[in-house]
mmCIF file of C-alpha atoms in Angstrom:
data_model
loop_
_atom_site.group_PDB
_atom_site.id
_atom_site.type_symbol
_atom_site.label_atom_id
_atom_site.label_comp_id
_atom_site.label_asym_id
_atom_site.label_seq_id
_atom_site.Cartn_x
_atom_site.Cartn_y
_atom_site.Cartn_z
ATOM 1 C CA MET A 1 86.130 149.086 19.784
ATOM 2 C CA LEU A 2 84.084 148.419 22.908
ATOM 3 C CA GLY A 3 83.318 144.839 23.765
ATOM 4 C CA VAL A 4 79.556 144.435 24.081
ATOM 5 C CA GLN A 5 78.071 141.275 25.327
ATOM 6 C CA VAL A 6 74.951 140.168 23.578
ATOM 7 C CA ALA A 7 72.635 137.815 25.293
ATOM 8 C CA GLU A 8 71.777 134.892 23.160
ATOM 9 C CA ARG A 9 68.047 134.368 22.680
ATOM 10 C CA PRO A 10 66.760 130.934 23.454
ATOM 11 C CA ALA A 11 65.772 129.056 20.369
ATOM 12 C CA MET A 12 62.104 129.504 19.528
ATOM 13 C CA ARG A 13 60.347 126.130 19.802
ATOM 14 C CA ARG A 14 57.930 125.539 16.919
ATOM 15 C CA VAL A 15 54.448 124.770 18.153
ATOM 16 C CA ASP A 16 52.364 122.330 16.116
ATOM 17 C CA PRO A 17 48.902 122.322 17.554
ATOM 18 C CA PHE A 18 47.437 119.670 15.220
ATOM 19 C CA MET A 19 47.948 115.915 14.800
ATOM 20 C CA VAL A 20 47.503 113.744 11.784
ATOM 21 C CA VAL A 21 47.134 109.993 12.390
ATOM 22 C CA GLY A 22 46.452 107.216 10.036
ATOM 23 C CA LYS A 23 47.444 103.882 8.510
ATOM 24 C CA VAL A 24 49.769 103.800 5.479
ATOM 25 C CA ASN A 25 50.972 100.564 3.888
ATOM 26 C CA GLY A 26 49.696 98.709 6.943
ATOM 27 C CA ARG A 27 51.645 100.851 9.436
ATOM 28 C CA ASP A 28 50.295 103.290 11.975
ATOM 29 C CA GLU A 29 51.588 106.805 11.253
ATOM 30 C CA ALA A 30 51.339 110.043 13.289
ATOM 31 C CA ALA A 31 52.656 113.478 12.657
ATOM 32 C CA ARG A 32 52.370 116.908 14.306
ATOM 33 C CA VAL A 33 51.520 119.753 11.938
ATOM 34 C CA ALA A 34 51.170 123.559 12.220
ATOM 35 C CA THR A 35 48.065 124.239 10.197
ATOM 36 C CA PRO A 36 44.974 122.578 8.760
ATOM 37 C CA ALA A 37 46.579 123.017 5.326
ATOM 38 C CA ASP A 38 49.604 121.071 6.531
ATOM 39 C CA ALA A 39 47.254 118.328 7.804
ATOM 40 C CA LEU A 40 45.664 118.027 4.357
ATOM 41 C CA SER A 41 49.077 117.963 2.692
ATOM 42 C CA ARG A 42 50.257 115.186 4.991
ATOM 43 C CA MET A 43 47.174 113.141 4.405
ATOM 44 C CA LEU A 44 47.425 113.528 0.654
ATOM 45 C CA GLY A 45 51.083 112.541 0.797
ATOM 46 C CA TRP A 46 50.073 109.366 2.595
ATOM 47 C CA LEU A 47 47.385 108.709 -0.011
ATOM 48 C CA ALA A 48 50.090 109.077 -2.732
ATOM 49 C CA LEU A 49 52.095 106.320 -1.111
ATOM 50 C CA ASP A 50 49.187 103.985 -0.540
ATOM 51 C CA ASP A 51 45.807 104.076 -2.291
ATOM 52 C CA ASP A 52 44.222 102.393 0.761
ATOM 53 C CA ALA A 53 45.711 104.834 3.291
ATOM 54 C CA SER A 54 43.331 106.326 5.852
ATOM 55 C CA ALA A 55 43.827 109.352 8.103
ATOM 56 C CA VAL A 56 42.162 111.801 10.411
ATOM 57 C CA TRP A 57 43.392 114.985 12.054
ATOM 58 C CA TYR A 58 42.611 116.934 15.204
ATOM 59 C CA LEU A 59 43.657 119.644 17.587
ATOM 60 C CA ARG A 60 45.983 117.940 20.005
ATOM 61 C CA GLU A 61 44.318 116.607 23.222
ATOM 62 C CA ASP A 62 46.894 118.493 25.359
ATOM 63 C CA TRP A 63 46.057 121.853 23.745
ATOM 64 C CA PRO A 64 44.993 124.308 26.473
ATOM 65 C CA GLY A 65 41.660 125.219 24.915
ATOM 66 C CA PRO A 66 39.474 125.505 21.797
ATOM 67 C CA VAL A 67 40.846 127.061 18.692
ATOM 68 C CA THR A 68 39.010 128.793 15.834
ATOM 69 C CA VAL A 69 40.465 128.413 12.371
ATOM 70 C CA ILE A 70 39.483 130.520 9.428
ATOM 71 C CA GLY A 71 38.730 129.206 5.909
ATOM 72 C CA ARG A 72 36.666 129.869 2.823
ATOM 73 C CA THR A 73 35.559 127.853 -0.184
ATOM 74 C CA ALA A 74 38.594 127.138 -2.379
ATOM 75 C CA PRO A 75 38.866 129.116 -5.726
ATOM 76 C CA GLY A 76 36.865 127.663 -8.562
ATOM 77 C CA LEU A 77 34.273 125.915 -6.443
ATOM 78 C CA THR A 78 31.903 128.925 -6.125
ATOM 79 C CA GLY A 79 31.633 132.506 -7.296
ATOM 80 C CA GLU A 80 33.785 135.082 -5.573
ATOM 81 C CA SER A 81 30.827 136.565 -3.784
ATOM 82 C CA GLY A 82 30.277 133.195 -2.102
ATOM 83 C CA ARG A 83 33.839 132.918 -0.806
ATOM 84 C CA CYS A 84 33.374 134.523 2.569
ATOM 85 C CA ALA A 85 35.726 133.618 5.485
ATOM 86 C CA HIS A 86 34.074 131.109 7.817
ATOM 87 C CA LEU A 87 35.001 130.412 11.426
ATOM 88 C CA PHE A 88 35.522 126.727 12.264
ATOM 89 C CA PRO A 89 35.714 126.034 16.036
ATOM 90 C CA LEU A 90 37.932 123.148 17.060
ATOM 91 C CA GLU A 91 37.952 121.406 20.471
ATOM 92 C CA PRO A 92 41.077 119.661 21.674
ATOM 93 C CA GLY A 93 41.026 115.953 20.901
ATOM 94 C CA ALA A 94 37.896 116.098 18.678
ATOM 95 C CA VAL A 95 38.709 113.960 15.625
ATOM 96 C CA LEU A 96 38.072 115.539 12.278
ATOM 97 C CA CYS A 97 37.232 113.638 9.224
ATOM 98 C CA GLY A 98 34.889 114.240 6.349
ATOM 99 C CA ALA A 99 33.189 117.711 6.420
ATOM 100 C CA MET A 100 33.785 120.524 8.896
ATOM 101 C CA THR A 101 31.013 122.709 10.051
ATOM 102 C CA ALA A 102 31.473 126.486 10.439
ATOM 103 C CA ARG A 103 29.766 128.495 13.182
ATOM 104 C CA CYS A 104 27.097 129.614 10.623
ATOM 105 C CA GLY A 105 26.303 125.971 9.687
ATOM 106 C CA ALA A 106 28.175 125.871 6.333
ATOM 107 C CA ARG A 107 29.742 122.410 5.738
ATOM 108 C CA LEU A 108 32.919 122.042 3.700
ATOM 109 C CA THR A 109 35.254 119.070 3.280
ATOM 110 C CA LEU A 110 38.957 119.610 3.945
ATOM 111 C CA PRO A 111 39.941 119.743 0.205
ATOM 112 C CA GLU A 112 37.251 122.386 -0.333
ATOM 113 C CA ILE A 113 38.692 124.825 2.143
ATOM 114 C CA GLU A 114 41.281 127.490 1.463
ATOM 115 C CA TRP A 115 42.722 128.270 4.874
ATOM 116 C CA LEU A 116 43.319 131.950 5.774
ATOM 117 C CA THR A 117 45.285 133.902 8.248
ATOM 118 C CA LEU A 118 43.607 136.154 10.834
ATOM 119 C CA GLY A 119 42.211 139.216 9.178
ATOM 120 C CA ALA A 120 42.221 137.850 5.612
ATOM 121 C CA GLY A 121 39.130 137.501 3.501
ATOM 122 C CA MET A 122 35.622 138.953 3.763
ATOM 123 C CA PRO A 123 34.127 137.609 7.042
ATOM 124 C CA CYS A 124 30.938 135.556 7.043
ATOM 125 C CA GLU A 125 28.503 137.757 8.923
ATOM 126 C CA TYR A 126 26.592 134.801 10.307
ATOM 127 C CA CYS A 127 29.811 133.221 11.663
ATOM 128 C CA LEU A 128 30.731 136.470 13.312
ATOM 129 C CA ALA A 129 27.251 136.786 14.838
ATOM 130 C CA ARG A 130 27.590 133.333 16.423
ATOM 131 C CA ALA A 131 31.173 133.771 17.490
ATOM 132 C CA GLY A 132 30.255 135.273 20.782
ATOM 133 C CA VAL A 133 32.180 138.575 20.177
ATOM 134 C CA CYS A 134 31.727 141.431 22.577
ATOM 135 C CA ARG A 135 28.319 143.041 22.020
ATOM 136 C CA ASN A 136 29.253 146.315 23.703
ATOM 137 C CA PRO A 137 32.782 147.339 22.626
ATOM 138 C CA ARG A 138 32.772 150.595 24.637
ATOM 139 C CA PRO A 139 34.170 150.241 28.134
ATOM 140 C CA LEU A 140 31.949 151.098 31.038
ATOM 141 C CA LEU A 141 33.002 154.143 33.042
ATOM 142 C CA GLU A 142 33.120 154.238 36.752
ATOM 143 C CA GLY A 143 29.554 153.997 38.130
ATOM 144 C CA GLY A 144 28.386 151.896 35.196
ATOM 145 C CA ARG A 145 27.902 154.772 32.699
ATOM 146 C CA GLN A 146 29.145 154.599 29.173
#
């Protein structure tokens, strides 16, 4: 049998772009989380420990730029035809509490949102129109012709 050396891969470091901060049982708490759904779960967990707990979440201040997250109205809150996927722009360091506003102007509270992965759900046409996507997807040829 031939001896083959296999290079070990460096461990993948988990990236948690969001922070949840709050006060639970009189103590300041902070946690990094990977998704908005994780932020809600953490905040609900704190509320289960302390009825007077308070918390907010945000895209970390040190994140390199804005992030757009995708969500739709949670099941049972509206008819299926009204459950389109909205785009929610987030700026680093901007504190989120209460309702979030999608690009189209729809306002949903964190518990009302079902978070989606890229490509899931029927997109909100108004959000897409306001997302600043490329208006001319065909590349220009040399000399400016299409």
